[in-house]
JSON list of C-alpha atoms in Angstrom, two decimals:
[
{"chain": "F", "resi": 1, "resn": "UNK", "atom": "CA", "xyz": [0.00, 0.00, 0.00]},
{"chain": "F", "resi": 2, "resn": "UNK", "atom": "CA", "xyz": [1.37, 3.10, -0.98]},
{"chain": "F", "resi": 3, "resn": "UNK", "atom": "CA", "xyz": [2.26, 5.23, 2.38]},
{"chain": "F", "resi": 4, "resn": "UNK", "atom": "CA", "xyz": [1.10, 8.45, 1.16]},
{"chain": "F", "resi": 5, "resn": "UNK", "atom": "CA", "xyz": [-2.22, 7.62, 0.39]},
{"chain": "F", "resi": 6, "resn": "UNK", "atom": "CA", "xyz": [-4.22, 8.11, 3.20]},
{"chain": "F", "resi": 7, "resn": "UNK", "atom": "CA", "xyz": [-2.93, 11.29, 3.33]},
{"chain": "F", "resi": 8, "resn": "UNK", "atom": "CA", "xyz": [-4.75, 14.55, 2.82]},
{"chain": "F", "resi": 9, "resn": "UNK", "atom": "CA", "xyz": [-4.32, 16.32, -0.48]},
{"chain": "F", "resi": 10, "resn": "UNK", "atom": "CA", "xyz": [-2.87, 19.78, -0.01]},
{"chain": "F", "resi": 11, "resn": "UNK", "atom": "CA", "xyz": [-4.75, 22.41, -0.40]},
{"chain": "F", "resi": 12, "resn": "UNK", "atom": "CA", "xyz": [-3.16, 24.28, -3.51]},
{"chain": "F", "resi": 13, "resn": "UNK", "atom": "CA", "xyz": [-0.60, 26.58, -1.96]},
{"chain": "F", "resi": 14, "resn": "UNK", "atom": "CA", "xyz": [-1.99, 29.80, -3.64]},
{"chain": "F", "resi": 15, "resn": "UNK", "atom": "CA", "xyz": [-5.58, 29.10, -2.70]},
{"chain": "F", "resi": 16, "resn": "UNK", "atom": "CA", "xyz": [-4.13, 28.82, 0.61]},
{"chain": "F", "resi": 17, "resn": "UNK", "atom": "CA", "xyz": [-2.25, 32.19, 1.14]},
{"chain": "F", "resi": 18, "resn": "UNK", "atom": "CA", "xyz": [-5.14, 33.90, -0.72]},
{"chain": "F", "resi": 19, "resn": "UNK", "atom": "CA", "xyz": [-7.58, 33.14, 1.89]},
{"chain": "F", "resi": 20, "resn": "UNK", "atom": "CA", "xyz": [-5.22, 33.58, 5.05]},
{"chain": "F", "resi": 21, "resn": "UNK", "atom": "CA", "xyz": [-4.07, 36.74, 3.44]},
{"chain": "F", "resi": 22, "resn": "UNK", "atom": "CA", "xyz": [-7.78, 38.29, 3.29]},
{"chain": "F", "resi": 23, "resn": "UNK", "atom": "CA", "xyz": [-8.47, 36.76, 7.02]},
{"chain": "F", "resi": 24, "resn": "UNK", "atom": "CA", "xyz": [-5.68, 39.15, 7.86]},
{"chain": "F", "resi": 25, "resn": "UNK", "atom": "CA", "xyz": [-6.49, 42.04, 5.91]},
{"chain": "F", "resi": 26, "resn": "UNK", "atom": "CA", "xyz": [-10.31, 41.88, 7.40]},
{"chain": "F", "resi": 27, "resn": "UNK", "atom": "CA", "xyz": [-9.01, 42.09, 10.88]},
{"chain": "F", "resi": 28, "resn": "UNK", "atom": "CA", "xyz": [-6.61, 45.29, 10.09]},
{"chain": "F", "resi": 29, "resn": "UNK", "atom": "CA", "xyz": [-8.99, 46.99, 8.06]},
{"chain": "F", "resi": 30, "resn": "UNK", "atom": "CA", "xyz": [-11.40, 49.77, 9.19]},
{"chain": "F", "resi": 31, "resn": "UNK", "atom": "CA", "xyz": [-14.28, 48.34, 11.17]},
{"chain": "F", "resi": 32, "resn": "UNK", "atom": "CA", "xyz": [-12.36, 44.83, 11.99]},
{"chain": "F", "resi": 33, "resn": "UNK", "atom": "CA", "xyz": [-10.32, 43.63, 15.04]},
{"chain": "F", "resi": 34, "resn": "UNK", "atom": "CA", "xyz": [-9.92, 47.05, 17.41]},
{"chain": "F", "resi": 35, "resn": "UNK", "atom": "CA", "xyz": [-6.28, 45.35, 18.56]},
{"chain": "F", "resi": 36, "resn": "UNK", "atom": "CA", "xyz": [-4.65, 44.67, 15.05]},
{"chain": "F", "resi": 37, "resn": "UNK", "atom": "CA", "xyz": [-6.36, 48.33, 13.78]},
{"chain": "F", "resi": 38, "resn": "UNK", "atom": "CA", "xyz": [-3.84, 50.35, 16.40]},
{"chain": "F", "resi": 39, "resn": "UNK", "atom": "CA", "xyz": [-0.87, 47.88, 15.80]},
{"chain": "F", "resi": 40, "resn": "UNK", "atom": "CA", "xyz": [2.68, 49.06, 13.85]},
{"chain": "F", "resi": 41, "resn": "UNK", "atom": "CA", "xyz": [5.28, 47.75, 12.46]},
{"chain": "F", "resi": 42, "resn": "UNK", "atom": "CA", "xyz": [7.50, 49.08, 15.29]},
{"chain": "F", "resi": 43, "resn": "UNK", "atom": "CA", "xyz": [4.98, 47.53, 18.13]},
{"chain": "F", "resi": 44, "resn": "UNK", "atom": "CA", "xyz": [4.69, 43.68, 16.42]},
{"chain": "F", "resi": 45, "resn": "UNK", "atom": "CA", "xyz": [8.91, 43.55, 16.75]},
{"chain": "F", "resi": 46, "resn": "UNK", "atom": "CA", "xyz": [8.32, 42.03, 19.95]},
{"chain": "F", "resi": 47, "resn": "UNK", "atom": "CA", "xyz": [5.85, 39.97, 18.21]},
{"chain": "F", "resi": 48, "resn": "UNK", "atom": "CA", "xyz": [8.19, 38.61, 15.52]},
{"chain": "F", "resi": 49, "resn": "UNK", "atom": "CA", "xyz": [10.66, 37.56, 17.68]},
{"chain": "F", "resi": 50, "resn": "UNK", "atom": "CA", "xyz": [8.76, 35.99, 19.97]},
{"chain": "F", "resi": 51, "resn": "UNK", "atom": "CA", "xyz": [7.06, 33.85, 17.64]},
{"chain": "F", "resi": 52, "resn": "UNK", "atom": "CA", "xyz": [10.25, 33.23, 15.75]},
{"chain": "F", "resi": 53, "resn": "UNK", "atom": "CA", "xyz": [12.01, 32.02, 18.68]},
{"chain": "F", "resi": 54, "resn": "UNK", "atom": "CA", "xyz": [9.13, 29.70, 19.78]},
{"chain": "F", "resi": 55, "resn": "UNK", "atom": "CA", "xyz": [9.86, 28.18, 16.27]},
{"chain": "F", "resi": 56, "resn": "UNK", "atom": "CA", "xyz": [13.38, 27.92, 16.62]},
{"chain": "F", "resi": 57, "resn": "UNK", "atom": "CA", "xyz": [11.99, 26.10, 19.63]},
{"chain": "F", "resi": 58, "resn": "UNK", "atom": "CA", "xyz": [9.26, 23.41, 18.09]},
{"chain": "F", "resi": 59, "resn": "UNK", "atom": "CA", "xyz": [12.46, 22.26, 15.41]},
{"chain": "F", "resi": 60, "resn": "UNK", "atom": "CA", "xyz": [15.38, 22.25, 18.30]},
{"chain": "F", "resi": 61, "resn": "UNK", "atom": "CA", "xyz": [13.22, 20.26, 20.52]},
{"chain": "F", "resi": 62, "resn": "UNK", "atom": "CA", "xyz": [11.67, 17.80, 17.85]},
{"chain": "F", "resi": 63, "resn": "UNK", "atom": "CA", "xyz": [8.16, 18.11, 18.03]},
{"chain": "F", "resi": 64, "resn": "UNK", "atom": "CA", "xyz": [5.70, 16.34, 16.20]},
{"chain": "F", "resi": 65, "resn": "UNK", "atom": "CA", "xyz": [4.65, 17.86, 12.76]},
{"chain": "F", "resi": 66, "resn": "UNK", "atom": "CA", "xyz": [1.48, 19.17, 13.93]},
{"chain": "F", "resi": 67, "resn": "UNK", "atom": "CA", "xyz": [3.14, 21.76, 16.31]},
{"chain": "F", "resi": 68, "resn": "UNK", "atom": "CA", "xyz": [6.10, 22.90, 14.32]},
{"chain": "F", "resi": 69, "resn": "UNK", "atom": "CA", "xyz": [3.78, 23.70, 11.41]},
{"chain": "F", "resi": 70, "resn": "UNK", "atom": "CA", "xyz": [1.71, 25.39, 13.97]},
{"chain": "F", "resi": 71, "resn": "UNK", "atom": "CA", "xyz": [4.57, 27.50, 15.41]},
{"chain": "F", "resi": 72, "resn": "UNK", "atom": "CA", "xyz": [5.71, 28.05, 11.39]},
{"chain": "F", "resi": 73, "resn": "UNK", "atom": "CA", "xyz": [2.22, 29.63, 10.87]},
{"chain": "F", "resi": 74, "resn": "UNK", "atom": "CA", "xyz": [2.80, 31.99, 13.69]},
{"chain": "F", "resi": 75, "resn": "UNK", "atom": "CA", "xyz": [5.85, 33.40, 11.86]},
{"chain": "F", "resi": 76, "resn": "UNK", "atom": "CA", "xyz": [3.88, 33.41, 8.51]},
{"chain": "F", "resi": 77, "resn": "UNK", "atom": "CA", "xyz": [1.35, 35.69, 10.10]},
{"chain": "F", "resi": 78, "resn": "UNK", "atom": "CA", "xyz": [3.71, 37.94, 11.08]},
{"chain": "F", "resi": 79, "resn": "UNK", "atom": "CA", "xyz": [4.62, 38.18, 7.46]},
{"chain": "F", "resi": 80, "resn": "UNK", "atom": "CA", "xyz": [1.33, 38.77, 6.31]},
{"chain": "F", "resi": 81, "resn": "UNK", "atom": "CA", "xyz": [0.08, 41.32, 9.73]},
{"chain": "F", "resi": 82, "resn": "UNK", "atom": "CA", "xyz": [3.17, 43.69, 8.42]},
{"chain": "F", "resi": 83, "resn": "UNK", "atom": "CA", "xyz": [2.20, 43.23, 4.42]},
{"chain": "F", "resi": 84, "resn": "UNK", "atom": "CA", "xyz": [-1.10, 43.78, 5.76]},
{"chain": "F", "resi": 85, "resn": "UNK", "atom": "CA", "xyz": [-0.64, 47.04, 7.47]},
{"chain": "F", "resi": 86, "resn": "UNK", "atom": "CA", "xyz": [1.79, 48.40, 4.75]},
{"chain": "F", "resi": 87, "resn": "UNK", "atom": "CA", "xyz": [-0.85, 47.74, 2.36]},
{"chain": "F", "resi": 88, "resn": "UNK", "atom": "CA", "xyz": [-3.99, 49.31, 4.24]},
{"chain": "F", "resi": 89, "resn": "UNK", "atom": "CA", "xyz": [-1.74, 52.83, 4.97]},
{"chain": "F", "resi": 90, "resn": "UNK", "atom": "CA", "xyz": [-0.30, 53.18, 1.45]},
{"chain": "F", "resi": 91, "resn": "UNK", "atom": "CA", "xyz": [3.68, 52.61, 2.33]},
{"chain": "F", "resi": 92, "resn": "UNK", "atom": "CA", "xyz": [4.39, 51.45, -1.61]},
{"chain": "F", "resi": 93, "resn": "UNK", "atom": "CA", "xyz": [4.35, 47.52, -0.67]},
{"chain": "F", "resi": 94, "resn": "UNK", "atom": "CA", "xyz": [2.04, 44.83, -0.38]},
{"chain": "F", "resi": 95, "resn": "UNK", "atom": "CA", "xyz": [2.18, 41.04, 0.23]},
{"chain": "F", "resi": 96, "resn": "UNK", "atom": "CA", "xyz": [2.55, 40.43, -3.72]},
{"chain": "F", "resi": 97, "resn": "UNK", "atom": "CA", "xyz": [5.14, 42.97, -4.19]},
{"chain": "F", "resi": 98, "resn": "UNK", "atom": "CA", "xyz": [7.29, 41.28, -1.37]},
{"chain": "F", "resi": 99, "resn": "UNK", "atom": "CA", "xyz": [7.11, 38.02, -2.75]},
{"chain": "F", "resi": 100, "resn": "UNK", "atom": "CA", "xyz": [7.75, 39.17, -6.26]},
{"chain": "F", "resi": 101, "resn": "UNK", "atom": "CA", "xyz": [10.91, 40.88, -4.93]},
{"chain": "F", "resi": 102, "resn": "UNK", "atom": "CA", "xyz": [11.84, 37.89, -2.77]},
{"chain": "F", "resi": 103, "resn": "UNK", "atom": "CA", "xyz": [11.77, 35.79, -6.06]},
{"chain": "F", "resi": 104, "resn": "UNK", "atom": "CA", "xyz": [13.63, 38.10, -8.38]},
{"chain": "F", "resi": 105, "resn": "UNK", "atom": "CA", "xyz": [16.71, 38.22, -5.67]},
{"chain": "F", "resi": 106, "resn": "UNK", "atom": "CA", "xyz": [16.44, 34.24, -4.73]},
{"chain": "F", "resi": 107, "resn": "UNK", "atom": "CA", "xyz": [16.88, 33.80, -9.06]},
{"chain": "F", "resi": 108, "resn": "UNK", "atom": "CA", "xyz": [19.67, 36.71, -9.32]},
{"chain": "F", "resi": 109, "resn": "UNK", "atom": "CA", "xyz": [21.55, 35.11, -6.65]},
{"chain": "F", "resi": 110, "resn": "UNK", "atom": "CA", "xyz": [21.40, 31.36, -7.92]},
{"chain": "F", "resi": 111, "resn": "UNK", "atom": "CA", "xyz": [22.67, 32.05, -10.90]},
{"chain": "F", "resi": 112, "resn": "UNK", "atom": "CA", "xyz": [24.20, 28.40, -11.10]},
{"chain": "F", "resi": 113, "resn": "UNK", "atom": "CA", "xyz": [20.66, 27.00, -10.48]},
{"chain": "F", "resi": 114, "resn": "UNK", "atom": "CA", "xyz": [18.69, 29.08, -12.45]},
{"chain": "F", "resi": 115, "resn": "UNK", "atom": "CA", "xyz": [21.65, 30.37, -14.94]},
{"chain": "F", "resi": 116, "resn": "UNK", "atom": "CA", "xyz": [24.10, 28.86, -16.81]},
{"chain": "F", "resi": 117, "resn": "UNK", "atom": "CA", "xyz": [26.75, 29.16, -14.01]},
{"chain": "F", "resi": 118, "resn": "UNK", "atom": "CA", "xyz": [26.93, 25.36, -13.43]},
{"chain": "F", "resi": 119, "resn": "UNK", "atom": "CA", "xyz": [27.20, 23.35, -9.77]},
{"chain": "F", "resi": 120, "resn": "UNK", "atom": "CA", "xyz": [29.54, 25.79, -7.51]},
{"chain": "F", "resi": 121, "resn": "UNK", "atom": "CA", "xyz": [30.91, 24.71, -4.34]},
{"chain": "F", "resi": 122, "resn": "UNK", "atom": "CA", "xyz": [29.83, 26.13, -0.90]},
{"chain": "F", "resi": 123, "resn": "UNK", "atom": "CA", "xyz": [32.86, 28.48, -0.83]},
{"chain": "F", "resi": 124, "resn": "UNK", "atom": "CA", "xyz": [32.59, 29.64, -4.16]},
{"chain": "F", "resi": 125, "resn": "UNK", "atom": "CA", "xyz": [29.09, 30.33, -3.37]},
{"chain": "F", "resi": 126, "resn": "UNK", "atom": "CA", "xyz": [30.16, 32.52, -0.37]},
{"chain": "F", "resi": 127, "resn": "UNK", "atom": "CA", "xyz": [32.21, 34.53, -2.75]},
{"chain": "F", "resi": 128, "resn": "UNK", "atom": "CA", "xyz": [29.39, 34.92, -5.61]},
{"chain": "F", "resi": 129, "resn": "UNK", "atom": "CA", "xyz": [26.66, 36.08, -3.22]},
{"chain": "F", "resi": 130, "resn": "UNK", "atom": "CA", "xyz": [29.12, 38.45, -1.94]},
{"chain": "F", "resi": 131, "resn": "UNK", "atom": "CA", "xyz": [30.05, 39.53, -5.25]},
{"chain": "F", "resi": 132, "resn": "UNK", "atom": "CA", "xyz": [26.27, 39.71, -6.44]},
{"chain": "F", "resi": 133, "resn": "UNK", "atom": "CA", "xyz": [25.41, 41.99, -3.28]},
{"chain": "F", "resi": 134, "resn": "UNK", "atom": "CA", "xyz": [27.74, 44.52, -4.54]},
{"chain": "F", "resi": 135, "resn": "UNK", "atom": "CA", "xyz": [26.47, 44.44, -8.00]},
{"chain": "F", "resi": 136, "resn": "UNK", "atom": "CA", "xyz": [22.89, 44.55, -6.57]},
{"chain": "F", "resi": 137, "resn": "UNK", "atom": "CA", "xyz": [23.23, 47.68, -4.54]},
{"chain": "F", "resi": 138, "resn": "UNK", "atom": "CA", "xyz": [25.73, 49.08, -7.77]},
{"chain": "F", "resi": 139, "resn": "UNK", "atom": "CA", "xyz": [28.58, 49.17, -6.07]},
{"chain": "F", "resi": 140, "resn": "UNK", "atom": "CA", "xyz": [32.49, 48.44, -7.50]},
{"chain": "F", "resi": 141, "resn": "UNK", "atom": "CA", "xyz": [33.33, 44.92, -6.78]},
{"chain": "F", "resi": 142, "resn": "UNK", "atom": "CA", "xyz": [35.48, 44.28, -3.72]},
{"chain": "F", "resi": 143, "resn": "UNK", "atom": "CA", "xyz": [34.45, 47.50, -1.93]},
{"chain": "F", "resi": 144, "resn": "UNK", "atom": "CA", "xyz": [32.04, 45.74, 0.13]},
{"chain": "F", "resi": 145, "resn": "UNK", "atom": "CA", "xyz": [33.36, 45.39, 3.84]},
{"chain": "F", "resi": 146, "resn": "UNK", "atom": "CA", "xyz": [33.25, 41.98, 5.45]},
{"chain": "F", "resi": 147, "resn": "UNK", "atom": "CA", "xyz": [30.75, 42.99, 8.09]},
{"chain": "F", "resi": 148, "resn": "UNK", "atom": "CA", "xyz": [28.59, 45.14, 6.01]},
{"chain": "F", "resi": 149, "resn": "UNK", "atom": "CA", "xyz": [25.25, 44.03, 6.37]},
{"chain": "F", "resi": 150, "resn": "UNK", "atom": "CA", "xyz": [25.76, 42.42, 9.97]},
{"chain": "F", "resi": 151, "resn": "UNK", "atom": "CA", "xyz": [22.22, 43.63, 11.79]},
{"chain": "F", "resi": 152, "resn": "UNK", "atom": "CA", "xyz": [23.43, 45.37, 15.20]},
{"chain": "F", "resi": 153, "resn": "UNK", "atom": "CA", "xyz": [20.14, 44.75, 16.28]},
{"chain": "F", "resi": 154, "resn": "UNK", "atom": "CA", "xyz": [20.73, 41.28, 16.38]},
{"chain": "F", "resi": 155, "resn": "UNK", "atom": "CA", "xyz": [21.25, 39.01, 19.49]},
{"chain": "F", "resi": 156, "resn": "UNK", "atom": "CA", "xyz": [24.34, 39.33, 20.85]},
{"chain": "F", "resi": 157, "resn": "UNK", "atom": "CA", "xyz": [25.96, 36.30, 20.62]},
{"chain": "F", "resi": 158, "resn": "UNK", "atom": "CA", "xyz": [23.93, 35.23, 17.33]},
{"chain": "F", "resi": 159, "resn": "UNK", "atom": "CA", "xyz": [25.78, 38.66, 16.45]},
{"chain": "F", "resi": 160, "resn": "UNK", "atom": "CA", "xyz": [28.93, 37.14, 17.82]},
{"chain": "F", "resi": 161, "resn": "UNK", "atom": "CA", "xyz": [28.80, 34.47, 15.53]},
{"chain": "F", "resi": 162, "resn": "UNK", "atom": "CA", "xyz": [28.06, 35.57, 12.54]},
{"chain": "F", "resi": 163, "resn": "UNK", "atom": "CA", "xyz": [30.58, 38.64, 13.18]},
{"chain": "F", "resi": 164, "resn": "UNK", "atom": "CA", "xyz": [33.56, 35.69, 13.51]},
{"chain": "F", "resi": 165, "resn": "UNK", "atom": "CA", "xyz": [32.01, 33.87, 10.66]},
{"chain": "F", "resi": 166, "resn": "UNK", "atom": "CA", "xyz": [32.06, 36.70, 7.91]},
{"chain": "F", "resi": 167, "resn": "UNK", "atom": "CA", "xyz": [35.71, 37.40, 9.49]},
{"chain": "F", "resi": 168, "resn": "UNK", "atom": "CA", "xyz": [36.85, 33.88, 8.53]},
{"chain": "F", "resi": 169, "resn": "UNK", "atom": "CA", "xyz": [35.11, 33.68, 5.08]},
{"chain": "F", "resi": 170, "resn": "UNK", "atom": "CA", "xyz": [37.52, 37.25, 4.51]},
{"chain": "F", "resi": 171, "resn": "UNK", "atom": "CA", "xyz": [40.26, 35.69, 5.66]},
{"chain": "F", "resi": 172, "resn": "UNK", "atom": "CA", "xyz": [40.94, 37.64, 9.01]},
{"chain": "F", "resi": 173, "resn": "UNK", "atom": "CA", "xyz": [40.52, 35.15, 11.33]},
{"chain": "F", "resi": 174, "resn": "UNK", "atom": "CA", "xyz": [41.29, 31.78, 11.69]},
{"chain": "F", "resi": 175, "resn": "UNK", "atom": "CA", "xyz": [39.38, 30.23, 14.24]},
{"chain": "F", "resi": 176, "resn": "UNK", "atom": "CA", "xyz": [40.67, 26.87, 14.01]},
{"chain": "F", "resi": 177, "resn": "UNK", "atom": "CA", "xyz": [44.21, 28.41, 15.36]},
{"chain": "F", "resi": 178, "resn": "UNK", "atom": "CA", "xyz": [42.40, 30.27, 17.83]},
{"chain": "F", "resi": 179, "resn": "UNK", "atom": "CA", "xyz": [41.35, 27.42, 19.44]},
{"chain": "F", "resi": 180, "resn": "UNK", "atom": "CA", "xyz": [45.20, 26.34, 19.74]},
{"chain": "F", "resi": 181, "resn": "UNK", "atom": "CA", "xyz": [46.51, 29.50, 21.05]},
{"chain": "F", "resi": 182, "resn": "UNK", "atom": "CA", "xyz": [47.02, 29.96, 24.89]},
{"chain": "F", "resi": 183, "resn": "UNK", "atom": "CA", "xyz": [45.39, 32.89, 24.85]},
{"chain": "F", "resi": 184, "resn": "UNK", "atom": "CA", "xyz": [41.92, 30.89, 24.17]},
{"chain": "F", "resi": 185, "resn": "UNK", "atom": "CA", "xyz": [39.46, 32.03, 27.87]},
{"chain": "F", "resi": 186, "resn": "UNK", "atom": "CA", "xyz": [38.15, 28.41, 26.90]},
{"chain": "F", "resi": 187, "resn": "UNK", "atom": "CA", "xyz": [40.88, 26.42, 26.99]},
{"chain": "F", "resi": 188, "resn": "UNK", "atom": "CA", "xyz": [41.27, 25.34, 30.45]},
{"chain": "F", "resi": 189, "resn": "UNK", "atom": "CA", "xyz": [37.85, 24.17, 29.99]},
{"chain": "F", "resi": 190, "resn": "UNK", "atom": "CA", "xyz": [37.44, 22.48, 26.70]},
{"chain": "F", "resi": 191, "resn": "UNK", "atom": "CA", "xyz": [41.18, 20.69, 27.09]},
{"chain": "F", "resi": 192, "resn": "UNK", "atom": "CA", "xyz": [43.72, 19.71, 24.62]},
{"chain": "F", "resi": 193, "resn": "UNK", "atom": "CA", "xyz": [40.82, 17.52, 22.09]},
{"chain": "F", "resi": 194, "resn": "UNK", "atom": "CA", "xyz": [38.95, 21.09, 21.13]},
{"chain": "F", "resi": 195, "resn": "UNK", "atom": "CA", "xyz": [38.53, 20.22, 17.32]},
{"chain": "F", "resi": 196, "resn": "UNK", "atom": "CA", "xyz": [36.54, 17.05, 18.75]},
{"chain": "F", "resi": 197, "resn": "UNK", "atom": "CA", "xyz": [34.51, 19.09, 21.90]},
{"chain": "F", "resi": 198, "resn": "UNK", "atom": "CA", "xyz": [31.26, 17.85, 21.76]},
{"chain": "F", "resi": 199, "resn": "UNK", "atom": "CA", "xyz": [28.21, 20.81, 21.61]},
{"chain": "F", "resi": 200, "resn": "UNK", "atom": "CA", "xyz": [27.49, 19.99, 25.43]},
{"chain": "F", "resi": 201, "resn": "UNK", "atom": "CA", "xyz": [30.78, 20.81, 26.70]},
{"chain": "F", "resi": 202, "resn": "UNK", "atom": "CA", "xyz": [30.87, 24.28, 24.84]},
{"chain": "F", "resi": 203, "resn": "UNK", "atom": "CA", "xyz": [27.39, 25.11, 26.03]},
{"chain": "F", "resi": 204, "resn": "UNK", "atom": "CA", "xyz": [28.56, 24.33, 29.95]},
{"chain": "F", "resi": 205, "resn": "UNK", "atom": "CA", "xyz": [32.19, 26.47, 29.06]},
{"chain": "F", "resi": 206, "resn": "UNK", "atom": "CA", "xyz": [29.76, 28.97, 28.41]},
{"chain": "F", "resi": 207, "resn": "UNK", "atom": "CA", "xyz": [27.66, 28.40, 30.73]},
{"chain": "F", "resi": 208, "resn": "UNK", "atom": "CA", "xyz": [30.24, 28.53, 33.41]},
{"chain": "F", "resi": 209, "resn": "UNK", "atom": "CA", "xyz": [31.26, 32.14, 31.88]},
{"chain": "F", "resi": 210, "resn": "UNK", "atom": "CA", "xyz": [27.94, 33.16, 32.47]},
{"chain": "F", "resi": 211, "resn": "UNK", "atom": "CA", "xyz": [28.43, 32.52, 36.06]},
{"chain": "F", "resi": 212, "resn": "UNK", "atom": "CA", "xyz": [31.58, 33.83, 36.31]},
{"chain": "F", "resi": 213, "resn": "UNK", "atom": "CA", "xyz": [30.25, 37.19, 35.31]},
{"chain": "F", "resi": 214, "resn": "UNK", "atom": "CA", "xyz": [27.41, 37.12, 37.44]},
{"chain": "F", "resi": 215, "resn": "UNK", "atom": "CA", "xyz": [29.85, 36.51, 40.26]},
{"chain": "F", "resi": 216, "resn": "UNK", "atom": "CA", "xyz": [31.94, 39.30, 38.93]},
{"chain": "F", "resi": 217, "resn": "UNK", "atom": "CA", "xyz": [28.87, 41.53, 38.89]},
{"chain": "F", "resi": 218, "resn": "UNK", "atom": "CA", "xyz": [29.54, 41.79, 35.08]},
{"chain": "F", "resi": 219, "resn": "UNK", "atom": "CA", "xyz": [26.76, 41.94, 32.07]},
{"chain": "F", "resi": 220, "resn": "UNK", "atom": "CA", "xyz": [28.19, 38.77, 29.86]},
{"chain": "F", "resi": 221, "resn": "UNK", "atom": "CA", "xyz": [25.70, 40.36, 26.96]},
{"chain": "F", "resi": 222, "resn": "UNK", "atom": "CA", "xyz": [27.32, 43.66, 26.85]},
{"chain": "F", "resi": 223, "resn": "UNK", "atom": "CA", "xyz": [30.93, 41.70, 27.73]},
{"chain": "F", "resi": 224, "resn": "UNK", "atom": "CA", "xyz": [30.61, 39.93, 24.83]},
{"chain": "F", "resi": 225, "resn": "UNK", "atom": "CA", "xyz": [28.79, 42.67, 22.61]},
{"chain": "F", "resi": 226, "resn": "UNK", "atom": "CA", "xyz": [32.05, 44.83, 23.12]},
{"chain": "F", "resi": 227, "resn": "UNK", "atom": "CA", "xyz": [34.46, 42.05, 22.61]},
{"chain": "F", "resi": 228, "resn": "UNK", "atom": "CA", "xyz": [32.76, 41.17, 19.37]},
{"chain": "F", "resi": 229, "resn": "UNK", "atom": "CA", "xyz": [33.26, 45.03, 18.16]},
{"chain": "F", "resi": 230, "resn": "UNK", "atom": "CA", "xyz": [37.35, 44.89, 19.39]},
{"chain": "F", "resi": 231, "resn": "UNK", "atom": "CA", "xyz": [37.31, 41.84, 17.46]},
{"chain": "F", "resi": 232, "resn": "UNK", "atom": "CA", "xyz": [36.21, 43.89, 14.80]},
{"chain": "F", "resi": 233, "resn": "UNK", "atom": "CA", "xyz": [38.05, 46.84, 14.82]},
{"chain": "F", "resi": 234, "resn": "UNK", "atom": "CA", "xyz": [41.45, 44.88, 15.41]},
{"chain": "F", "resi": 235, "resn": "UNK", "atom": "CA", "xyz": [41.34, 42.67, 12.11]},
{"chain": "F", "resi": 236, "resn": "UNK", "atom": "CA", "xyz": [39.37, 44.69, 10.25]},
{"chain": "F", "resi": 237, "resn": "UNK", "atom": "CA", "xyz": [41.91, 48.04, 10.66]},
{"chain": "F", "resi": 238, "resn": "UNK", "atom": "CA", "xyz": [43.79, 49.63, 7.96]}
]
């Protein structure tokens, strides 16, 4: 027996935006839902990150379909609420115009999928998105920084990460020596076998940082916010 047959047919996908899109657009409009009527983009932040996180959540901790598709429909709403409101006060942008954008750039920068560019490695991917950025905002290729376009809104260590990450993809860093160098705050605790640390022992060096700060009476968030930026600076000066 095939396994997929007893399953339910989909609903077709456009069908299916359509009518959550005009559920939304009925609660924001004039004479709808009193809450979503006063709401901004600036006041649903809070909203979108909640709701993103509580995704982030559902797939980390493996829950059953039913309640990660749930949790992935929370974020989609938020999609649709801000498309929704930019729509109903005339800011230029609706939910079509998003998605048509979002297409054009996801077929611009795949040019080896959707061009004749042929397969490309990860790391030469890396380098073409980097290189298609520039062209994309029209500017002279290689004058693109390698933290331009790293949010500073973002979490701080998420930041932290992504800040090292760009850094090695330039060619600044090397993180794999870092982790050999005496001068590594972690390496009294993750010991000489730090190429084969498991994710549980970084998460209780960390941990055990935390502490330390709180001990020390010291914010680890804004510790390691301005340690990220002399990071930064160092490699990154002239």
């Amino acid at each position: 027996m095939d396994a997929g047959a007893d399953r339910p047919k989909p609903t077709p996908t456009n069908d299916a935006v359509q009518e959550v899109l005009d559920t939304v657009r009925r609660l924001v409009a004039e004479g709808g839902c009193a809450w979503h009527a006063v709401q901004t983009h600036e006041t649903l932040v809070p909203f979108l990150i909640e709701e993103t996180f509580e995704f982030i959540d559902a797939v980390e901790r493996d829950l059953e379909a039913d309640e990660v598709r749930g949790e992935l429909g929370d974020v989609l709403y938020q999609v649709l609420f801000h498309a929704a409101i930019a729509e109903r006060d005339g800011e230029g942008y609706n939910l079509e115009s998003v998605a048509r954008t979002l297409n054009e750039k996801l077929i611009a920068r795949h040019p080896h999928v959707f061009g004749d560019r042929g397969y490309m490695t990860v790391e030469e991917l890396n380098a073409e998105w980097e290189r298609l950025k520039e062209d994309a905002a029209g500017e002279e290729r290689g004058s693109r920084a390698p933290l331009d376009g790293v949010p500073a809104g973002m979490p701080t260590l998420a930041r932290a990460a992504k800040v090292v990450e760009r850094l090695k993809r330039a060619g600044l860093v090397d993180p794999a020596a870092a982790e050999r160098s005496a001068e590594d705050p972690l390496s009294a605790a993750i010991g000489p076998q730090e190429a084969a640390m498991a994710e549980v022992g970084i998460g209780d060096a960390m941990l055990a940082l935390v502490i330390r700060a709180n001990a020390a009476g010291v914010d680890p968030d804004r510790a390691l916010r301005l340690a990220s930026d002399r990071l930064a600076a160092r490699v990154t000066a002239d």
